[in-house]
Amino acid sequence: MSTDVMDPHEPEQGRVVLEARNLVKDFRTNKRAGVFGREYFRAVDDVSLELRAGQVTALVGQSGSGKSTVGRLLAQLMPLTSGELLLNGDPVSATRGRAFIRYTGTVQMTLQDPFSSLNPLHRVSYTLGRALRIHGGPMSADEVEEWSLALLRKVELAPAERYLHRFPHELSGGERQRISFARALAAEPKVLLADEPVSMLDVTIRKGMLDLLDQLRRTEELAVLYITHDLGSARAYSAQTLVMYHGKVVERGSSEQVIDAPSHEYTRRLLAAAPNPRRRLAG
Amino acid sequence: MNLSRLVPASGKVRAGLIIAIFFVLMAVFGPMLTSYSPQASGTDLLQPPSGAHWLGTTQTGQDVFAQFVYGARVSLGVGLFAGIISQIVSVLVGVIGGYFRGLSDDLLYILTAVFLVVPGMPLLIVLTGYLPSRGMISVAFVIAITSWAGSARVLRAQTMSLRRREFVEAARATGESRTRIVFSEIMPNALPLIASGFLFSVIGAVLAEAGLSFLGLGSLTTTSWGSMLYFAQSAQAFLYGAWWWFVPPGLAIAVLGAGLALINFGIDEYSNPRLRTGKSRGRAVRTGGPQAAALSTAGAAAVASGVDSPGLASIPSEDGVNEVAGPEPSGSAAAAAQIRPIDVPGAPIIEVRNLKVDYPSIDQVVHAVDDVSITLHRGELLGLAGESGSGKSTLTNAITRLLRNPAQVTGGSITYHRAARARPGASSGADPGAAEAIDLLGLSSEELRGYRWDEIAIVFQSAMNALNAVTSVGAQFDDVLRVHRPTMPAREREALARTMLEKVGIDSDRVSAYPHELSGGMKQRVAIAIALVLEPDVIIMDEPTTALDLLIQREVLDQVMALRDEYGFAIIFTTHDLSLLLEVSDSIAVMQRGRLVEYGPALEVYAEPRHPYTQALLASLADMGALV
Amino acid sequence: MKYLLRKVMLYVFIAWAALTMNFLIPRLMPGDPVALLVERLSGRIDPAAMDAIAESYGLTDAPLHVQYWDYLTSLAAGDLGLSIGFFPVPVSEIVLGALPWTIGLVGITTVISFLIGTGLGVVLAWRRGSWTDHLLPALTFLNAVPYFWMALILVLILSVNLGWFPVSHAYEPGLVPGWDWEFISSVLYHGILPAITIILASFAGWVLSMRNMTVTVLGEDYVTMAEAKGLPKRMVLVNYAARNAILPSVTGFALSLGAVVGGSMLTEVIFNYPGVGYTLFEAVQNQDFPLMQGLFLIISLAVIAANLVADVVYVFLDPRTRQEG
């Protein structure tokens, strides 16, 4: 563990900002059931979790486990089949309209693929400017530029001026992912849902990205949901870890406990399958 | 958009624009060039072109040139008017249906299908047949009604695919309204299609107007290119050989249509870089050696997907060398390569010496592989590590001679030591036991074919894309065997395919399955089984497990190792996952920006990385919790 | 087979939509064309014909749904009404007389043009970057040439100037149609020029779309793998590239077929070829509304049937559509 990262496993518990109770999400499949009905596929099955201010919670699972769907449900990008979301203790349901925009002022989400999560036809200034205008009310062009530069600095893109008028294709994967973070921060959210923020990035820049996430959680008091398939980084960067399998949370607890002493068979199998040269040294 | 991008680079587009502008100018200013009225009869009947009548006269003595330029106004006018209306309808139907889905989409889809399938021209004829008075506006309107469906269907498909793109979801998550998402996120990206749909609508409308007028169903009091042809036909102009009467309008329609289609070529190439014309073969040009004609199929100059980097002459995306250096730590390229001797039991089988592969681009040459030397021994598992843009795929593609344009081998050699094996079709007379050294880069495409798969097979990164979706698994074994083992009877070929499937843990009955019936992990196993079917000495595995889940990756990996023990082939294993390589490989080569930075026995590299880049890689792996 | 079933249902719906359109167009067209026609024709034709027109166009006082029901029931009985131009010949008789000519000419030429076009498209894609790229502008031009103009030029050169082919008609006027060699050879001889016209005017479109698809497909991993397998070029091209690239061409058949049918109809007019297109042209000139309707209906149904055939072929070509569930 490198020394510049503050230990994420701080014992103190932040306030619960976003809570999910018994989330269920069914997707309609193409298979027919009966004459008019369709078969449903349960992508998320009774998932409950709490996101606390200033704390990273990791949601670990393989593809198809439902972890990204949980992220989208928390972001209210799709309606729940059943279950409940509580923001600061109050139930919310806002998948569309003004209520949804207000919700996104508190809960923001970034997506996995840095190459497709920015519109290739818009400059960075447009992308950030839109986010600022949605959540900051009317602003003059100068104010937007000033705020945009501040956002770029926040995600450590320097010199910020150099990035403002670039197109996505002129940026590297890591830079694009930072722009995505900056866009999310434009809303000054309390919750950041980061869906696989580093899985599409090169190994050497993953650490920088996760360090940034860790720093943001501290300076912005963000409640972060770190969605990943990688148990190792979950242990290094999150306080709590939930392991998902087939739509269900099969194991949860402090990250150390889950990864160092897994209690569920599936977690154990995942850990055993991870490539590890030590295995070879051991015999 | 900067301005320079708006100037068409392609000659085809330029020619098309010139044609289109020419006709527009002619329609606007042409009538000023003639003193004749298009309808006025004269005394010179059916005269060939002369100074007085530039394009001759009709049977009633009308001036053909005057008709032609006035007709251009009407034909272009109808084309533009109908094109615009038809495109507005397609955009509304296509984009709205594609974005909002649900019931409205289902209804719009069926409506589109009706107008798509019911043939336009007969409908047009019937509709105009009922029109009591036919002005050009109503004709244009009817043309628009019958022609929007094709473009709407294409736009709907495009919108549906754009809708699934992450930037649309990201915009929603930011809090953008749906209207704004449709108009400023989706529509700009569909613009090439809208533009191309518009061009085709205009062509279609000009043709439809000409056809209707030609049948006498247009407005016969208005002169258009079509009505000129109608009168020419009814006067049987072609029987009199009065070519000046009916050649100009038809030629004009064809040239205008071709011009618009040429502009559309540019739009197609812009949105699908693979279509850009240019040399399709990657070349292996070596100093001193004969130029080897590489067998190569597609070779898109730029494989960068669609709208991702429009208009950019970029380097194949896997080796995205054009990434701008960011604030990310990149290690030090200046440090000397750290090469340690490899001590494995087998004899060398592939020797790469000082290989250089360049990607020339407009203003610079990128050295994708720069002076790399590695040696693969029999039975060795050589791990090739590196991030995107490191040149590892370019290196393996050079070895397999699958380099795509514009990649060029500019130096170095690749030698393959072929074991003298008794096999049908193999060169005889080789000293048994001794290996025959083959200059891989010097092989002709025919020689190369014999050596492919028999000696070196490949497992591609994504079996999903590497297996042919329209033929059965068995057929994909069978063609290899038919080509490389021509004497093997069909029954044996099938039996062999079944055996190979069982070797990778798949039920042999799946030999008749199609790829889409298999899971991702099974497809990758099938790909491995196909690679093994000729028992090659070398298998190149290009990120074979990257697309797989952890648990399946482990199973596939174990399978590969077991098969290697059984068959004894050597492997070049490419991946960006260094921890995986450290676990499985005998030796490791680490590449960075086209250069080999560290090369040596895997355990030594792991225990004591010497190059700063390798050290940085291992350190970040440790930080990420991967090496705990 | 669910895929096919869905398609069949869609086509049944489209056929119904075409029937209904056919019913509604004369009744809803602005300016009341039927009333105008009746006015113009009154006194000039047989009163019995007048009654027939009036009835089939809703000049009766019956409400629309009753008319619609009558329309459907008489259609079901194969009754398309009586022609005005050729009164009192039933429309169905004229349509059935014209149909074989069009199916013979357009059907055969469309298949030939599709085969030539897609084949050439694959070859051009394979030879990308060589001199063959210079054929593209020429093909683009050919694709934009109006069918009827192409016909005029060919008639001018090959018939009028060179005298190789007859100028018009489907067979020597005066011959009695029958299954004898004289008649058949005359039909073939007369069919050559219209066929060349349709093929020349339509094949370029198939070439261009097939070339584009093949070029796109050639960049796919499975083609690279086929090449890496050491398969001969031909095999890579046919079994891997073309086999996948042809799929969109088959689904896009509907898009192109409409244009071919429309163009072929105009070609028939030029050659006085007694097919559906020429007959429709005559009907429009005579304002023979019942015949127009009948022809439109039969053309629509034929195109719908052709699309259904294309979809059946597609199911054979793409195993993914054969998946159950």
mmCIF file of C-alpha atoms in Angstrom, chain B residues 365-552:
data_model
loop_
_atom_site.group_PDB
_atom_site.id
_atom_site.type_symbol
_atom_site.label_atom_id
_atom_site.label_comp_id
_atom_site.label_asym_id
_atom_site.label_seq_id
_atom_site.Cartn_x
_atom_site.Cartn_y
_atom_site.Cartn_z
ATOM 1 C CA VAL B 365 6.081 8.208 -38.887
ATOM 2 C CA VAL B 366 5.165 6.234 -35.816
ATOM 3 C CA HIS B 367 7.571 3.447 -34.957
ATOM 4 C CA ALA B 368 5.074 0.908 -33.694
ATOM 5 C CA VAL B 369 7.793 -1.705 -33.280
ATOM 6 C CA ASP B 370 11.242 -0.297 -32.907
ATOM 7 C CA ASP B 371 14.278 -2.526 -33.030
ATOM 8 C CA VAL B 372 12.801 -5.464 -31.179
ATOM 9 C CA SER B 373 14.576 -8.812 -30.875
ATOM 10 C CA ILE B 374 13.036 -11.778 -29.155
ATOM 11 C CA THR B 375 13.410 -15.515 -29.422
ATOM 12 C CA LEU B 376 10.712 -18.083 -28.872
ATOM 13 C CA HIS B 377 11.904 -21.604 -28.048
ATOM 14 C CA ARG B 378 10.091 -24.870 -28.588
ATOM 15 C CA GLY B 379 7.584 -25.446 -25.825
ATOM 16 C CA GLU B 380 8.212 -22.068 -24.260
ATOM 17 C CA LEU B 381 5.455 -19.767 -23.042
ATOM 18 C CA LEU B 382 6.616 -16.272 -23.851
ATOM 19 C CA GLY B 383 4.525 -13.564 -22.237
ATOM 20 C CA LEU B 384 4.335 -10.326 -24.139
ATOM 21 C CA ALA B 385 3.204 -7.517 -21.855
ATOM 22 C CA GLY B 386 2.431 -3.932 -22.651
ATOM 23 C CA GLU B 387 -0.325 -1.401 -22.533
ATOM 24 C CA SER B 388 -2.344 -0.169 -25.452
ATOM 25 C CA GLY B 389 -0.041 1.461 -27.949
ATOM 26 C CA SER B 390 2.980 -0.490 -26.790
ATOM 27 C CA GLY B 391 3.273 -2.277 -30.124
ATOM 28 C CA LYS B 392 2.705 -5.807 -28.856
ATOM 29 C CA SER B 393 -0.063 -6.543 -31.325
ATOM 30 C CA THR B 394 1.939 -5.034 -34.143
ATOM 31 C CA LEU B 395 4.756 -7.381 -33.211
ATOM 32 C CA THR B 396 2.596 -10.494 -33.241
ATOM 33 C CA ASN B 397 0.900 -9.371 -36.429
ATOM 34 C CA ALA B 398 4.315 -9.010 -38.032
ATOM 35 C CA ILE B 399 5.137 -12.570 -37.004
ATOM 36 C CA THR B 400 1.859 -13.891 -38.397
ATOM 37 C CA ARG B 401 2.136 -11.633 -41.436
ATOM 38 C CA LEU B 402 -1.247 -10.097 -40.674
ATOM 39 C CA LEU B 403 -0.092 -6.493 -40.596
ATOM 40 C CA ARG B 404 -2.619 -4.075 -41.973
ATOM 41 C CA ASN B 405 -2.058 -1.056 -44.071
ATOM 42 C CA PRO B 406 -0.402 1.361 -43.487
ATOM 43 C CA ALA B 407 1.955 -0.719 -41.334
ATOM 44 C CA GLN B 408 5.272 -1.452 -42.975
ATOM 45 C CA VAL B 409 8.141 -3.644 -41.911
ATOM 46 C CA THR B 410 11.095 -1.370 -42.452
ATOM 47 C CA GLY B 411 13.877 -3.424 -40.998
ATOM 48 C CA GLY B 412 14.959 -6.581 -39.260
ATOM 49 C CA SER B 413 14.082 -10.192 -39.845
ATOM 50 C CA ILE B 414 11.827 -12.931 -38.561
ATOM 51 C CA THR B 415 13.116 -16.470 -38.896
ATOM 52 C CA TYR B 416 11.033 -19.555 -38.363
ATOM 53 C CA HIS B 417 12.753 -22.855 -37.704
ATOM 54 C CA ARG B 418 10.509 -25.465 -39.186
ATOM 55 C CA ALA B 419 10.966 -28.926 -37.753
ATOM 56 C CA ALA B 420 11.233 -31.627 -40.400
ATOM 57 C CA ARG B 421 7.990 -33.380 -39.737
ATOM 58 C CA ALA B 422 6.448 -35.977 -41.922
ATOM 59 C CA ARG B 423 3.334 -34.321 -43.129
ATOM 60 C CA PRO B 424 1.559 -34.263 -46.428
ATOM 61 C CA GLY B 425 2.521 -31.343 -48.559
ATOM 62 C CA ALA B 426 5.570 -30.448 -46.534
ATOM 63 C CA SER B 427 8.769 -29.894 -48.417
ATOM 64 C CA SER B 428 10.621 -33.143 -48.702
ATOM 65 C CA GLY B 429 14.329 -33.688 -48.733
ATOM 66 C CA ALA B 430 14.981 -31.784 -45.553
ATOM 67 C CA ASP B 431 17.520 -33.358 -43.330
ATOM 68 C CA PRO B 432 15.471 -35.268 -40.754
ATOM 69 C CA GLY B 433 15.940 -33.961 -37.280
ATOM 70 C CA ALA B 434 17.368 -30.692 -38.466
ATOM 71 C CA ALA B 435 15.203 -27.617 -38.580
ATOM 72 C CA GLU B 436 14.755 -25.704 -41.743
ATOM 73 C CA ALA B 437 15.211 -21.953 -41.307
ATOM 74 C CA ILE B 438 12.538 -19.990 -43.079
ATOM 75 C CA ASP B 439 12.618 -16.292 -43.692
ATOM 76 C CA LEU B 440 9.058 -15.437 -42.739
ATOM 77 C CA LEU B 441 9.052 -11.970 -44.205
ATOM 78 C CA GLY B 442 10.306 -13.287 -47.524
ATOM 79 C CA LEU B 443 7.587 -15.879 -48.109
ATOM 80 C CA SER B 444 5.315 -15.407 -51.052
ATOM 81 C CA SER B 445 1.636 -15.438 -50.264
ATOM 82 C CA GLU B 446 1.271 -18.975 -51.615
ATOM 83 C CA GLU B 447 4.174 -20.272 -49.505
ATOM 84 C CA LEU B 448 2.786 -18.399 -46.575
ATOM 85 C CA ARG B 449 -0.554 -20.154 -46.871
ATOM 86 C CA GLY B 450 0.984 -23.549 -46.461
ATOM 87 C CA TYR B 451 2.754 -22.504 -43.352
ATOM 88 C CA ARG B 452 -0.136 -20.730 -41.715
ATOM 89 C CA TRP B 453 -2.076 -22.677 -39.060
ATOM 90 C CA ASP B 454 0.031 -25.759 -39.818
ATOM 91 C CA GLU B 455 2.978 -24.158 -38.068
ATOM 92 C CA ILE B 456 1.573 -21.089 -36.359
ATOM 93 C CA ALA B 457 -2.022 -20.808 -35.230
ATOM 94 C CA ILE B 458 -3.684 -17.878 -33.544
ATOM 95 C CA VAL B 459 -6.252 -17.492 -30.797
ATOM 96 C CA PHE B 460 -7.829 -14.084 -31.150
ATOM 97 C CA GLN B 461 -8.830 -11.799 -28.340
ATOM 98 C CA SER B 462 -12.530 -12.016 -28.821
ATOM 99 C CA ALA B 463 -13.818 -15.352 -30.011
ATOM 100 C CA MET B 464 -17.141 -13.637 -30.343
ATOM 101 C CA ASN B 465 -15.769 -11.794 -33.351
ATOM 102 C CA ALA B 466 -13.249 -14.362 -34.503
ATOM 103 C CA LEU B 467 -15.725 -17.139 -35.212
ATOM 104 C CA ASN B 468 -17.801 -16.910 -38.345
ATOM 105 C CA ALA B 469 -21.369 -16.391 -37.148
ATOM 106 C CA VAL B 470 -23.070 -17.904 -40.170
ATOM 107 C CA THR B 471 -21.409 -21.319 -40.336
ATOM 108 C CA SER B 472 -21.367 -24.104 -37.802
ATOM 109 C CA VAL B 473 -18.488 -24.827 -35.480
ATOM 110 C CA GLY B 474 -17.804 -28.008 -37.434
ATOM 111 C CA ALA B 475 -17.499 -26.136 -40.712
ATOM 112 C CA GLN B 476 -14.848 -23.937 -39.188
ATOM 113 C CA PHE B 477 -12.756 -26.962 -38.336
ATOM 114 C CA ASP B 478 -13.523 -28.537 -41.631
ATOM 115 C CA ASP B 479 -12.243 -25.841 -43.942
ATOM 116 C CA VAL B 480 -8.841 -25.822 -42.274
ATOM 117 C CA LEU B 481 -8.573 -29.582 -42.646
ATOM 118 C CA ARG B 482 -9.822 -29.599 -46.211
ATOM 119 C CA VAL B 483 -7.149 -27.102 -47.177
ATOM 120 C CA HIS B 484 -4.233 -28.362 -45.144
ATOM 121 C CA ARG B 485 -5.010 -32.093 -45.132
ATOM 122 C CA PRO B 486 -6.484 -32.560 -48.586
ATOM 123 C CA THR B 487 -6.247 -36.331 -48.418
ATOM 124 C CA MET B 488 -8.147 -36.709 -45.168
ATOM 125 C CA PRO B 489 -11.611 -38.189 -45.739
ATOM 126 C CA ALA B 490 -14.661 -36.275 -44.560
ATOM 127 C CA ARG B 491 -15.489 -38.771 -41.857
ATOM 128 C CA GLU B 492 -12.047 -38.448 -40.310
ATOM 129 C CA ARG B 493 -12.231 -34.683 -40.471
ATOM 130 C CA GLU B 494 -15.435 -34.688 -38.503
ATOM 131 C CA ALA B 495 -14.090 -37.184 -36.016
ATOM 132 C CA LEU B 496 -11.047 -35.004 -35.506
ATOM 133 C CA ALA B 497 -13.183 -31.917 -34.928
ATOM 134 C CA ARG B 498 -15.165 -33.836 -32.315
ATOM 135 C CA THR B 499 -11.999 -35.020 -30.623
ATOM 136 C CA MET B 500 -10.607 -31.517 -30.474
ATOM 137 C CA LEU B 501 -13.815 -30.188 -28.938
ATOM 138 C CA GLU B 502 -13.631 -32.844 -26.256
ATOM 139 C CA LYS B 503 -10.037 -31.891 -25.594
ATOM 140 C CA VAL B 504 -11.148 -28.406 -24.600
ATOM 141 C CA GLY B 505 -13.993 -29.728 -22.501
ATOM 142 C CA ILE B 506 -16.905 -29.220 -24.879
ATOM 143 C CA ASP B 507 -19.445 -31.885 -25.711
ATOM 144 C CA SER B 508 -18.545 -33.249 -29.147
ATOM 145 C CA ASP B 509 -22.145 -32.940 -30.287
ATOM 146 C CA ARG B 510 -21.702 -29.189 -30.279
ATOM 147 C CA VAL B 511 -19.811 -29.640 -33.533
ATOM 148 C CA SER B 512 -23.049 -28.806 -35.308
ATOM 149 C CA ALA B 513 -23.760 -25.769 -33.139
ATOM 150 C CA TYR B 514 -23.473 -22.213 -34.396
ATOM 151 C CA PRO B 515 -21.325 -19.700 -32.515
ATOM 152 C CA HIS B 516 -24.311 -17.755 -31.188
ATOM 153 C CA GLU B 517 -25.492 -20.867 -29.408
ATOM 154 C CA LEU B 518 -22.343 -20.954 -27.260
ATOM 155 C CA SER B 519 -21.398 -18.890 -24.232
ATOM 156 C CA GLY B 520 -18.410 -16.558 -24.305
ATOM 157 C CA GLY B 521 -16.142 -18.999 -22.516
ATOM 158 C CA MET B 522 -17.200 -21.856 -24.793
ATOM 159 C CA LYS B 523 -16.504 -19.795 -27.884
ATOM 160 C CA GLN B 524 -13.010 -19.093 -26.635
ATOM 161 C CA ARG B 525 -12.503 -22.814 -26.054
ATOM 162 C CA VAL B 526 -13.739 -23.552 -29.555
ATOM 163 C CA ALA B 527 -11.261 -20.999 -30.891
ATOM 164 C CA ILE B 528 -8.502 -22.775 -28.973
ATOM 165 C CA ALA B 529 -9.620 -26.152 -30.294
ATOM 166 C CA ILE B 530 -9.567 -24.843 -33.855
ATOM 167 C CA ALA B 531 -6.075 -23.478 -33.252
ATOM 168 C CA LEU B 532 -4.939 -26.911 -32.108
ATOM 169 C CA VAL B 533 -6.450 -28.966 -34.882
ATOM 170 C CA LEU B 534 -3.323 -29.108 -37.052
ATOM 171 C CA GLU B 535 -1.065 -29.514 -34.040
ATOM 172 C CA PRO B 536 0.963 -26.410 -34.758
ATOM 173 C CA ASP B 537 4.332 -25.791 -33.141
ATOM 174 C CA VAL B 538 3.445 -22.255 -32.158
ATOM 175 C CA ILE B 539 0.193 -20.703 -30.992
ATOM 176 C CA ILE B 540 -0.102 -16.971 -30.708
ATOM 177 C CA MET B 541 -2.647 -15.984 -28.118
ATOM 178 C CA ASP B 542 -3.697 -12.390 -28.373
ATOM 179 C CA GLU B 543 -5.322 -11.436 -25.068
ATOM 180 C CA PRO B 544 -7.183 -14.751 -25.126
ATOM 181 C CA THR B 545 -8.808 -14.307 -21.738
ATOM 182 C CA THR B 546 -9.300 -10.563 -21.497
ATOM 183 C CA ALA B 547 -12.928 -10.659 -22.503
ATOM 184 C CA LEU B 548 -13.727 -13.425 -20.045
ATOM 185 C CA ASP B 549 -14.862 -13.380 -16.448
ATOM 186 C CA LEU B 550 -12.385 -14.215 -13.768
ATOM 187 C CA LEU B 551 -13.689 -17.716 -13.086
ATOM 188 C CA ILE B 552 -13.930 -18.614 -16.755
#
